[in-house]
CSV table of C-alpha atoms in Angstrom, one decimal:
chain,number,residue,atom,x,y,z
G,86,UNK,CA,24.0,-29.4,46.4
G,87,UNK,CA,26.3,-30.3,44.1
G,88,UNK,CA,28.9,-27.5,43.4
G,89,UNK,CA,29.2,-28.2,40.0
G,90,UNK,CA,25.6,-27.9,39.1
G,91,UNK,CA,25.0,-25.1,36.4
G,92,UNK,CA,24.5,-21.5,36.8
G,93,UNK,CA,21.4,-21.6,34.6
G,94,UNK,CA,20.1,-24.4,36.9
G,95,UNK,CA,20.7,-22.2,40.2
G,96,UNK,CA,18.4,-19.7,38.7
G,97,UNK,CA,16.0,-22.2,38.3
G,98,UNK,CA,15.9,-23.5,41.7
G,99,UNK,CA,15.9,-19.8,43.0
G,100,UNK,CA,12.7,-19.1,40.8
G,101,UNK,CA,11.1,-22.7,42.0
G,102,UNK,CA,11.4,-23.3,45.3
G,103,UNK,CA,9.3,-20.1,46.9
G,104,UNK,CA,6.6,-20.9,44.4
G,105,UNK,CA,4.8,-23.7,46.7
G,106,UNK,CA,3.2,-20.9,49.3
G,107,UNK,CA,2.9,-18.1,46.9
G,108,UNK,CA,-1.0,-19.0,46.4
G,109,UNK,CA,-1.3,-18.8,50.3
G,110,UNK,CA,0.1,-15.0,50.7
G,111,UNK,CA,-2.6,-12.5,51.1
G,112,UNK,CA,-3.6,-9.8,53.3
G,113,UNK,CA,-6.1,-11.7,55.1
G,114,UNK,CA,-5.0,-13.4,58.6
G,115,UNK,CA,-6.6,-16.6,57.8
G,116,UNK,CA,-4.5,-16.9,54.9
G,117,UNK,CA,-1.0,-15.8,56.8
G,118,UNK,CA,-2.0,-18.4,59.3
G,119,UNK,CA,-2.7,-21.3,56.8
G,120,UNK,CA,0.6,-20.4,55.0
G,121,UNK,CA,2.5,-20.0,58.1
G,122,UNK,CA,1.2,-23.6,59.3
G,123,UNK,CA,1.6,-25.3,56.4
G,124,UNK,CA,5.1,-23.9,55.6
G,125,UNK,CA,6.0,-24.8,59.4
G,126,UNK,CA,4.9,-28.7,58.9
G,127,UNK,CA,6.7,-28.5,55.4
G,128,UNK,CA,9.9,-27.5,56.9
G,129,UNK,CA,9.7,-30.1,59.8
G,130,UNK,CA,8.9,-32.7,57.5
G,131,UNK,CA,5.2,-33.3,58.9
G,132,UNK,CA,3.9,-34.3,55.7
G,133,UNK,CA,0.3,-35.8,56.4
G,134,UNK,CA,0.3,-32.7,59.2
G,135,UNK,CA,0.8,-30.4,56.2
G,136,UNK,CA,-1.8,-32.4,54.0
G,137,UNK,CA,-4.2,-31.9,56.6
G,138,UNK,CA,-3.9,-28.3,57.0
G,139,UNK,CA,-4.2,-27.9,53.3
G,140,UNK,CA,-7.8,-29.1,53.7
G,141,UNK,CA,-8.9,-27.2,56.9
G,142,UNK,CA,-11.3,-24.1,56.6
G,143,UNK,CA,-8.8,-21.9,57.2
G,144,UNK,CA,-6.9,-22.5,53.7
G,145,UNK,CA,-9.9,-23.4,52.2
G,146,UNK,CA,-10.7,-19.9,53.0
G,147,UNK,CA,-7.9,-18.0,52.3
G,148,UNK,CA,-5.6,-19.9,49.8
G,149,UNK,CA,-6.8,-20.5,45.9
G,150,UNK,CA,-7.6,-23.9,44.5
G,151,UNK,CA,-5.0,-24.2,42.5
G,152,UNK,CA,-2.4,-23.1,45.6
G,153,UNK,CA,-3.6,-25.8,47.5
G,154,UNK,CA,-3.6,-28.3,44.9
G,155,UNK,CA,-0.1,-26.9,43.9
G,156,UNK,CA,0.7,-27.6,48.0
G,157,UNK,CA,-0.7,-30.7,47.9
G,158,UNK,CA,1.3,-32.1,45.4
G,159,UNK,CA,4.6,-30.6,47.4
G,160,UNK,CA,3.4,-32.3,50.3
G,161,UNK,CA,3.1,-35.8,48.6
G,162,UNK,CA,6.5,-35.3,47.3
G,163,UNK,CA,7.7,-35.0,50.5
G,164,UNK,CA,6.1,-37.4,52.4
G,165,UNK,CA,7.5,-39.7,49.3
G,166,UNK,CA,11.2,-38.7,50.4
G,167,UNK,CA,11.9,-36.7,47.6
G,168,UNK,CA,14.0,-33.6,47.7
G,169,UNK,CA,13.5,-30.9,45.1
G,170,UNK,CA,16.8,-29.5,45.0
G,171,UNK,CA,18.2,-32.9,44.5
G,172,UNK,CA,16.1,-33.7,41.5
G,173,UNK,CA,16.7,-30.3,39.9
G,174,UNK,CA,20.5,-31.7,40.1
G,175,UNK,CA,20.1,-34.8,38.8
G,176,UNK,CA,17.5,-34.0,35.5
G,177,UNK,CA,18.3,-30.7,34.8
G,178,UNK,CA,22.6,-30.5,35.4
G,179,UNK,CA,24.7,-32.1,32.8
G,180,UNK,CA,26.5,-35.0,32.4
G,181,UNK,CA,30.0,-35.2,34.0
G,182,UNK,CA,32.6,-35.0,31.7
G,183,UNK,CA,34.2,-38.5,32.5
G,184,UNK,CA,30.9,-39.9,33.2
G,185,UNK,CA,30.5,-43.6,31.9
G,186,UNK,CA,27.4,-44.6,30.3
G,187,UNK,CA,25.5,-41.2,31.3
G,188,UNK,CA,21.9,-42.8,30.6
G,189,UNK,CA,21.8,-45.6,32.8
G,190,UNK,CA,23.8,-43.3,35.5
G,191,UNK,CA,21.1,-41.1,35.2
G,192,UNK,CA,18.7,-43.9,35.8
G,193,UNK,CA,19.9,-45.0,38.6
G,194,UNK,CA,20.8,-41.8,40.8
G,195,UNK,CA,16.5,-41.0,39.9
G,196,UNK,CA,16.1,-44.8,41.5
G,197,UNK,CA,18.0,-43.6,44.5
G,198,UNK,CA,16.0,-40.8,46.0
G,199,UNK,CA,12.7,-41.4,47.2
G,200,UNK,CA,13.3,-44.1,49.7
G,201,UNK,CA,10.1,-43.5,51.9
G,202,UNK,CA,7.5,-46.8,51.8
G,203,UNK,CA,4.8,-46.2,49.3
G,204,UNK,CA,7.0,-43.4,47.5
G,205,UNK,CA,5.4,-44.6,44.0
G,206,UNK,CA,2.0,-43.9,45.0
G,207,UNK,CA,2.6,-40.6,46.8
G,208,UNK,CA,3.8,-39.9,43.1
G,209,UNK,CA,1.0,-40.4,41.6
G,210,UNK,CA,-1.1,-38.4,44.0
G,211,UNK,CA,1.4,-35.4,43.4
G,212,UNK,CA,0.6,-36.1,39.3
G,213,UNK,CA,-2.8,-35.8,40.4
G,214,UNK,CA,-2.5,-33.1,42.2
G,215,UNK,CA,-0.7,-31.3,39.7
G,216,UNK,CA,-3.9,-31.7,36.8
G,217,UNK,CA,-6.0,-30.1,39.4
G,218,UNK,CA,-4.4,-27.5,38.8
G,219,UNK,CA,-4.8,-27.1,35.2
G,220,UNK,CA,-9.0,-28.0,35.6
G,221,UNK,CA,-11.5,-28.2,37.8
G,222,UNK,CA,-12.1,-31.5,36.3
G,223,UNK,CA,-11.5,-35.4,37.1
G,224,UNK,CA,-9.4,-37.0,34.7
G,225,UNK,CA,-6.4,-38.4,33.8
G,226,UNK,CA,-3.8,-36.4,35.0
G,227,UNK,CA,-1.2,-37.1,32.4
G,228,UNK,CA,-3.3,-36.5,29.4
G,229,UNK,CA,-4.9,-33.1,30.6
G,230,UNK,CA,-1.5,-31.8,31.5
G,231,UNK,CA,-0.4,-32.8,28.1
G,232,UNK,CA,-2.8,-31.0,26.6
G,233,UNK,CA,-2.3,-27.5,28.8
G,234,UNK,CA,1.2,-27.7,28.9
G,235,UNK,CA,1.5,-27.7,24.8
G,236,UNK,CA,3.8,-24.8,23.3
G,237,UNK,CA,1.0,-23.4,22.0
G,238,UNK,CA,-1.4,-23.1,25.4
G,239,UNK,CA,1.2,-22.7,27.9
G,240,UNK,CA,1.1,-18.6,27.5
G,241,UNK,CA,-2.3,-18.9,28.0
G,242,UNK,CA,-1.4,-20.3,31.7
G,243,UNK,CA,-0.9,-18.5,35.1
G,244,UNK,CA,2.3,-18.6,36.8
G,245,UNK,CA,0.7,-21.4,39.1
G,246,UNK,CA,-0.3,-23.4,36.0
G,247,UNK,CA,3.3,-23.3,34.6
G,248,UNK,CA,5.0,-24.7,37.8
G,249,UNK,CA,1.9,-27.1,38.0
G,250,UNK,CA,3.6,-28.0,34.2
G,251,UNK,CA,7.2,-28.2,34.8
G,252,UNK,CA,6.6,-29.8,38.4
G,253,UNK,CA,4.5,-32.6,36.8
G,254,UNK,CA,7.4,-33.1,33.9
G,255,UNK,CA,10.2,-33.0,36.7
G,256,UNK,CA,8.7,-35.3,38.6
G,257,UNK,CA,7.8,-37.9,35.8
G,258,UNK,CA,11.6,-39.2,35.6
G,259,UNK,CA,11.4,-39.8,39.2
G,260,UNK,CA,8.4,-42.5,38.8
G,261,UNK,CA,9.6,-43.8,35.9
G,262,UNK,CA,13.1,-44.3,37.6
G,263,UNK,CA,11.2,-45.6,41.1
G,264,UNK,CA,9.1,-47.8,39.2
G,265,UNK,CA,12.1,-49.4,37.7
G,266,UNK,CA,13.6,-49.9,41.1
G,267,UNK,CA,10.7,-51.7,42.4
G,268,UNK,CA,10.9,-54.4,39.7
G,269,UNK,CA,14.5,-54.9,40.4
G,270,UNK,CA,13.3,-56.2,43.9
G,271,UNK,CA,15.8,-57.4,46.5
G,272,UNK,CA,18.5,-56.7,44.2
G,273,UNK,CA,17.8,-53.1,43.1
G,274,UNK,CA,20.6,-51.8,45.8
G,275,UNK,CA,23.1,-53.7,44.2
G,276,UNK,CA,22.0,-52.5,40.2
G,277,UNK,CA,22.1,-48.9,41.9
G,278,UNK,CA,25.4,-49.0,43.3
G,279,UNK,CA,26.7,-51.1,40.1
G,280,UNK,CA,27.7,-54.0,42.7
G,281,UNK,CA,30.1,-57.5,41.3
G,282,UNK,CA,27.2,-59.7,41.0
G,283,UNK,CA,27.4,-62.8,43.4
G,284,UNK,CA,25.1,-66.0,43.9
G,285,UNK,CA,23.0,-63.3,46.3
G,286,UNK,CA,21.8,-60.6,43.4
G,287,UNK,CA,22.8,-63.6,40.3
G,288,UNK,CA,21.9,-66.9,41.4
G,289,UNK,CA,21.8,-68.4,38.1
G,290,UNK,CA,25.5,-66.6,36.8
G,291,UNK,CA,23.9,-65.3,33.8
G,292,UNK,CA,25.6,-62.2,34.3
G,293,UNK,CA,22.1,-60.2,35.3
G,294,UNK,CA,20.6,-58.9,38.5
G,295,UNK,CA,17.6,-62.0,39.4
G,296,UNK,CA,14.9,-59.1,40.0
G,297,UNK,CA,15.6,-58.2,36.2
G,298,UNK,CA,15.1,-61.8,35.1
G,299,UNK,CA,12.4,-62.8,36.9
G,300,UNK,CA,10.4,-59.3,35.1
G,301,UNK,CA,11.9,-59.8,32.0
G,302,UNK,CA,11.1,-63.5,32.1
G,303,UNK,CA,7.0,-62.6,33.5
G,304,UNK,CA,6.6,-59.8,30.9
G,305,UNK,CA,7.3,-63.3,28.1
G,306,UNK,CA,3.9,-64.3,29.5
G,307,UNK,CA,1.5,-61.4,28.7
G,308,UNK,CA,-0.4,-62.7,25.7
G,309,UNK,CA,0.2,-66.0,26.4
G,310,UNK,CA,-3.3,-66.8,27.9
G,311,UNK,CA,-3.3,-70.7,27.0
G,312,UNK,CA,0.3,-71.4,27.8
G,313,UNK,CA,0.7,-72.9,31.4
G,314,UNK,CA,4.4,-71.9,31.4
G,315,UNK,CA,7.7,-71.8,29.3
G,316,UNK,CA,11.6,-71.7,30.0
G,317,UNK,CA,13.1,-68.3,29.6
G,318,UNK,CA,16.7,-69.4,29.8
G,319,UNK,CA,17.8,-72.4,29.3
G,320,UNK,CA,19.8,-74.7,31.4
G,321,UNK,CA,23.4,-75.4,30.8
G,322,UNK,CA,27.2,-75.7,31.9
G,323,UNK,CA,27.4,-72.1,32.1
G,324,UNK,CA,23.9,-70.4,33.5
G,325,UNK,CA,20.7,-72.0,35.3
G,326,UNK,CA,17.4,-72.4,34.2
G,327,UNK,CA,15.0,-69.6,34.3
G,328,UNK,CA,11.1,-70.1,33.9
G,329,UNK,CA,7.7,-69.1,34.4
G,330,UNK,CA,4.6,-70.9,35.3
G,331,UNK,CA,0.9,-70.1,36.5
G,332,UNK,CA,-0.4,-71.4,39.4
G,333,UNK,CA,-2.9,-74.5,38.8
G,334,UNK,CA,-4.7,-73.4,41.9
G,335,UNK,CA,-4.9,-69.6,41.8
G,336,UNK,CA,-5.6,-67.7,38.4
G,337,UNK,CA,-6.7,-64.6,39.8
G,338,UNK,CA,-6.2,-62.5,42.9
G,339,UNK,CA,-8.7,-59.6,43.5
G,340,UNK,CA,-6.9,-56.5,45.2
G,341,UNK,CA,-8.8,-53.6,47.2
G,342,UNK,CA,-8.7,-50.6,49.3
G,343,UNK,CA,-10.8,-48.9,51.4
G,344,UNK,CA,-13.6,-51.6,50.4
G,345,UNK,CA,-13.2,-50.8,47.0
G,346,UNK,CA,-11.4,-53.2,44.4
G,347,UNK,CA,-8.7,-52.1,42.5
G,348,UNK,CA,-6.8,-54.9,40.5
G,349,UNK,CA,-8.0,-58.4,39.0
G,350,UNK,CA,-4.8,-59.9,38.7
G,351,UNK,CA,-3.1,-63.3,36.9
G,352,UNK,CA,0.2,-64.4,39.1
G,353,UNK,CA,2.8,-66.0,37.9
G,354,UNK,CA,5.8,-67.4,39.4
G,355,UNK,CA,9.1,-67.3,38.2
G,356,UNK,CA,11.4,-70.0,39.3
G,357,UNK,CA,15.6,-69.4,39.1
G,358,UNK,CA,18.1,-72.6,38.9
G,359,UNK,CA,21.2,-72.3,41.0
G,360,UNK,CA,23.8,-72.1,37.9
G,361,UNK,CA,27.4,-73.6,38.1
G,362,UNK,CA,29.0,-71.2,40.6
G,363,UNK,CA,26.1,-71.1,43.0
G,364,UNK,CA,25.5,-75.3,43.2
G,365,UNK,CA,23.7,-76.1,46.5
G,366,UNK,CA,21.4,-73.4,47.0
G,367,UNK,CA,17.8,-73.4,46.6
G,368,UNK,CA,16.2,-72.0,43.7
G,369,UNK,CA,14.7,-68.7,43.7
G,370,UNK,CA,11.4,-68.1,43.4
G,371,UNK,CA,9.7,-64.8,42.9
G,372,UNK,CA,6.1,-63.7,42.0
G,373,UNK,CA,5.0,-61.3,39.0
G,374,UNK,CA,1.3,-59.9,38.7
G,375,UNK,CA,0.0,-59.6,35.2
G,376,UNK,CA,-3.2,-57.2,34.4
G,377,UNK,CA,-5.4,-58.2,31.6
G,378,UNK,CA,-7.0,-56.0,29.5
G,379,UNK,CA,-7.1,-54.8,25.9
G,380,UNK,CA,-3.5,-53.3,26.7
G,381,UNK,CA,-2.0,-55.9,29.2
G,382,UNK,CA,0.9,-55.5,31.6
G,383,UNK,CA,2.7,-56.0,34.5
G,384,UNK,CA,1.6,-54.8,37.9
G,385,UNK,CA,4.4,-52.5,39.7
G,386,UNK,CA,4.4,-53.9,43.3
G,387,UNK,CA,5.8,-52.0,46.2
G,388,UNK,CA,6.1,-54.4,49.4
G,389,UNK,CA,3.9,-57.9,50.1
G,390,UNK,CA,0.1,-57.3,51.4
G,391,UNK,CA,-2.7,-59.6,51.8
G,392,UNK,CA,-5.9,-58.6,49.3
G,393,UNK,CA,-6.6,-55.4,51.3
G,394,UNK,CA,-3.3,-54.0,50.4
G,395,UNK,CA,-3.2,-52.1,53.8
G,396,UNK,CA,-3.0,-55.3,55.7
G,397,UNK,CA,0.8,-56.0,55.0
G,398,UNK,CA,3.2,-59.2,54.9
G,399,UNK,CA,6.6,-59.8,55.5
G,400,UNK,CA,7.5,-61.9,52.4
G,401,UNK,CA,5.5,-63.2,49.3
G,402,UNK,CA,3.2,-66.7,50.7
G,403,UNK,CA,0.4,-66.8,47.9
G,404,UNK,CA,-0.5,-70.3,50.4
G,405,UNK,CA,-1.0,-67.8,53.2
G,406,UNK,CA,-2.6,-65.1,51.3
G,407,UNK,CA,0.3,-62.9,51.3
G,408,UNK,CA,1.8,-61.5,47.8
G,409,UNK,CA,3.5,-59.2,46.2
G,410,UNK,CA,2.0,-55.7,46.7
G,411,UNK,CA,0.1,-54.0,43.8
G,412,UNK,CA,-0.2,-50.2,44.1
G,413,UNK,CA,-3.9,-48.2,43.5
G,414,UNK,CA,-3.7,-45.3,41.6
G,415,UNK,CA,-4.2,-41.4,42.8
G,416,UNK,CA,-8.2,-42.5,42.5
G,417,UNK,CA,-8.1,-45.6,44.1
G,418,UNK,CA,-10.0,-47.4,41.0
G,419,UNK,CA,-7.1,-48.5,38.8
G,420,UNK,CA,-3.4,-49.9,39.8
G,421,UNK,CA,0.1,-49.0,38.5
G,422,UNK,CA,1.4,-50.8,35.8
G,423,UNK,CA,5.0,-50.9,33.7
G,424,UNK,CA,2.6,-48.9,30.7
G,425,UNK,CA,1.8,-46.1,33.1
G,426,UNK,CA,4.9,-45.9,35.0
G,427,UNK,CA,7.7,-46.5,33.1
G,428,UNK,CA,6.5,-46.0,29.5
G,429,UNK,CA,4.2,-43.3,30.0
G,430,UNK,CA,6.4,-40.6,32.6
G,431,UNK,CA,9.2,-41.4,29.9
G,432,UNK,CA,7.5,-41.0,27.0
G,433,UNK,CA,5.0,-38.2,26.9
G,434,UNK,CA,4.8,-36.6,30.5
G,435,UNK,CA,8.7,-36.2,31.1
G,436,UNK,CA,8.6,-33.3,28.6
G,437,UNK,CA,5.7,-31.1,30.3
G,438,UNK,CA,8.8,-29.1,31.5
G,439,UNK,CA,10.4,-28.5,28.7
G,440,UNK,CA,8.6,-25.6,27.6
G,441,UNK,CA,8.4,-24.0,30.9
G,442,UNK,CA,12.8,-24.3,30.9
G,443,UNK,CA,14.7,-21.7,29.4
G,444,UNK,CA,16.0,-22.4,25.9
G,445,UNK,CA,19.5,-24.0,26.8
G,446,UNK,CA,18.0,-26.0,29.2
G,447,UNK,CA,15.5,-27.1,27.4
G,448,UNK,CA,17.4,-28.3,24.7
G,449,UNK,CA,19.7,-29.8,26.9
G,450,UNK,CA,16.8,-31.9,28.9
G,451,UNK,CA,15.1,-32.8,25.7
G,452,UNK,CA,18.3,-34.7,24.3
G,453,UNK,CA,18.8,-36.0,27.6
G,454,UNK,CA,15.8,-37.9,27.6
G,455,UNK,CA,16.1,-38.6,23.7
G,456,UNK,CA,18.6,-40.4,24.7
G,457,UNK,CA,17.7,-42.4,27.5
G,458,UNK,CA,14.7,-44.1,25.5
G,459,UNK,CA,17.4,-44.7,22.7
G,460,UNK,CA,19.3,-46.6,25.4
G,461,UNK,CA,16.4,-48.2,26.4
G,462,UNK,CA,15.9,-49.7,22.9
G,463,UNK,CA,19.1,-50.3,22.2
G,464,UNK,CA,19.1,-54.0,23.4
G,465,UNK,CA,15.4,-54.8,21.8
G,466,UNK,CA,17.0,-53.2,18.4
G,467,UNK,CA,15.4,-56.0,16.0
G,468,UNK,CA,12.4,-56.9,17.5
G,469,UNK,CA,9.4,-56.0,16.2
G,470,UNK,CA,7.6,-53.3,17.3
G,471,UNK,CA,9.0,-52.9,20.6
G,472,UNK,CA,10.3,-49.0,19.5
G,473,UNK,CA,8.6,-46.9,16.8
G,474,UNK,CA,9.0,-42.8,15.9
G,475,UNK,CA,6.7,-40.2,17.1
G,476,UNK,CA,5.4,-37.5,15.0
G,477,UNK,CA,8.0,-35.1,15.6
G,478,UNK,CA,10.7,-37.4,15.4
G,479,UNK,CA,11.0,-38.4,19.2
G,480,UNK,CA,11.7,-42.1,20.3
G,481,UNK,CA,8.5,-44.2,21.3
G,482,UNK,CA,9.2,-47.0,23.7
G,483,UNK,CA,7.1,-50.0,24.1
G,484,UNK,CA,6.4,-52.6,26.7
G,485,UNK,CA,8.5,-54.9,24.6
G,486,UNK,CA,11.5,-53.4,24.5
G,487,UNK,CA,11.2,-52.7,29.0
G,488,UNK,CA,11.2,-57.2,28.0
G,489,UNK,CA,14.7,-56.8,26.3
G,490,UNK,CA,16.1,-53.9,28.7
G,491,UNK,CA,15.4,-56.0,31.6
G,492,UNK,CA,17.5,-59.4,30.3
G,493,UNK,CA,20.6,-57.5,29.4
């Protein structure tokens, strides 16, 4: 851990990090043996081991709902590559006094962790995880949590309930930031690590990663249901065309797990022209998934799958079946999108930990993320609707503005 990282914050991870067995201490062997077990797989990094041990009679037995839902959620945070000490560090710890552009640094070390395959999802079943154990009921996770975790119900909570709170708020940077990665595609690495851009991550020299053009450029056609396609960016002496289309022979792809569909989707491709500097190479073409709906948005897509999204590809081939992957929900009956990943973590659930933090810190965090969303409108400042003020004051970003972020 970073040496540097705050007193305050030390306490913290002190206070947190015995929490995730507490529910499964008790008197009873079957409960020693369940939280012996489970801390054992924990510690060896046998995720799905530890999942499975969760469930079995003996914990069912001998640990509380709510501890095992509380486990659960550390097990899928896990098995998602995450450490907890390392995102204490980077969401709770200050900026570094000679630390450039602080916002999108933050950003981007959150994009770095959680490197394991389907680390998105396993997010989402933690977030899940986590509303369990505020109620008994189904739901969605993010709004019950809201609800429990308000300044005026969260001394009405048990100690479990609180880290259930501030677990689900700590974590909700982390998707945002992930979900943001995955968008970037192949050139993600290179926006993370603040790379020289080259005809590899910039093929048409516009001065912005492709993966950020080809979303920015896909999010211009949500809405446009009678449009076949329109340029982006323009062709000239300087840059090279950028463009979307639909595909005349494919207007939706039905998505599915287990049997059970999850996604209706519209594709659209997104072709990039070499620009001056990269003359000779093949354009670039890339694929974007938008969902329909009252609300429409973009799919986040983790990897390439054929329609049953466990059956995986190598590379996007819509004329072989294969496509970007689309990601199912906790439930399996919805799909992650830009609105619930990026807009919502940042927006509302980000701040379930704040009133679980100590004063300074909570201060501290609040302005952090204040902030970031700030930054986040900055390069949409003008258009329409794509940022508004909450109630209290607080930034509100909209998809609009991710449209604007993404082509800077």
């Amino acid at each position: 851990m970073n040496r540097f990282i705050q007193p305050a914050v030390r306490w913290l991870l002190i206070g947190t990090l015995p929490m995730l067995l507490i529910a499964c201490h008790s008197s009873q062997p079957g409960a020693q043996a369940c939280a012996h077990e489970v801390s054992r797989s924990m510690d060896t990094g046998q995720w799905q081991q530890a999942l499975e041990q969760i469930d079995s009679p003996e914990c069912r037995r001998g640990m509380s709902q709510e501890g095992r839902a509380l486990n659960r959620a550390a097990a899928y945070i896990g098995r998602a590559g995450y450490e907890l000490t390392d995102l204490i560090e980077v969401v709770l710890s200050e900026p570094l006094p000679d630390e450039d552009n602080p916002d999108l640094r933050f950003i981007r070390r959150l994009g770095s962790l959680g490197v394991s395959p389907g680390a998105l999802r396993d997010l989402d079943l933690s977030l899940l995880s986590h509303q369990s154990v505020v109620s008994k009921n189904n739901g969605d996770g993010a709004s019950l949590l809201q609800q429990a975790c308000l300044p005026g119900n969260i001394d009405q909570l048990s100690d479990t309930e609180k880290d259930a709170c501030f677990l689900a708020g700590l974590f909700a940077p982390a998707r945002f930031a992930k979900a943001l990665t995955l968008m970037l595609g192949q050139e993600a690495p290179a926006w993370q690590d603040d790379d020289a851009l080259t005809c590899e991550t910039d093929l048409n020299n516009s001065g912005v990663i492709d993966g950020a053009q080809v979303t920015a450029c896909a999010l211009t056609a949500i809405g446009e249901d009678n449009s076949t396609g329109d340029v982006c960016v323009p062709g000239s002496s300087v840059t090279g065309e950028v463009r979307w289309e639909r595909l005349t022979d494919v207007s939706e792809v039905q998505f599915e797990i287990d049997g059970q569909v999850f996604g209706a989707l519209s594709p659209v491709r997104v072709i990039i022209e070499p620009g001056p500097a990269c003359t000779g190479r093949e354009s670039r073409v890339r694929y974007r998934f938008i969902v329909p709906g009252s609300d429409p948005s973009m799919a986040v897509t983790d990897g390439y799958c054929r329609r049953d999204v466990r059956d995986r590809c190598s590379a996007a081939a819509p004329g072989s079946g294969c496509w970007p992957c689309p990601i199912p929900r906790a439930d399996g009956t919805d799909l992650l999108t830009l609105s619930n990943t990026l807009l919502s973590p940042l927006n509302r659930e980000a701040e379930l930990m704040l009133f679980v933090l100590p004063n300074v810190e909570s201060d501290r965090v609040a302005q952090r993320l204040e902030s970031t969303r700030q930054s986040l409108c900055e390069p949409a400042e003008g258009t329409p609707e794509a940022c508004d003020l909450r109630e209290d004051g607080a930034t509100l970003v909209r998809q609009s503005a991710l449209e604007a972020y993404f082509e800077q």
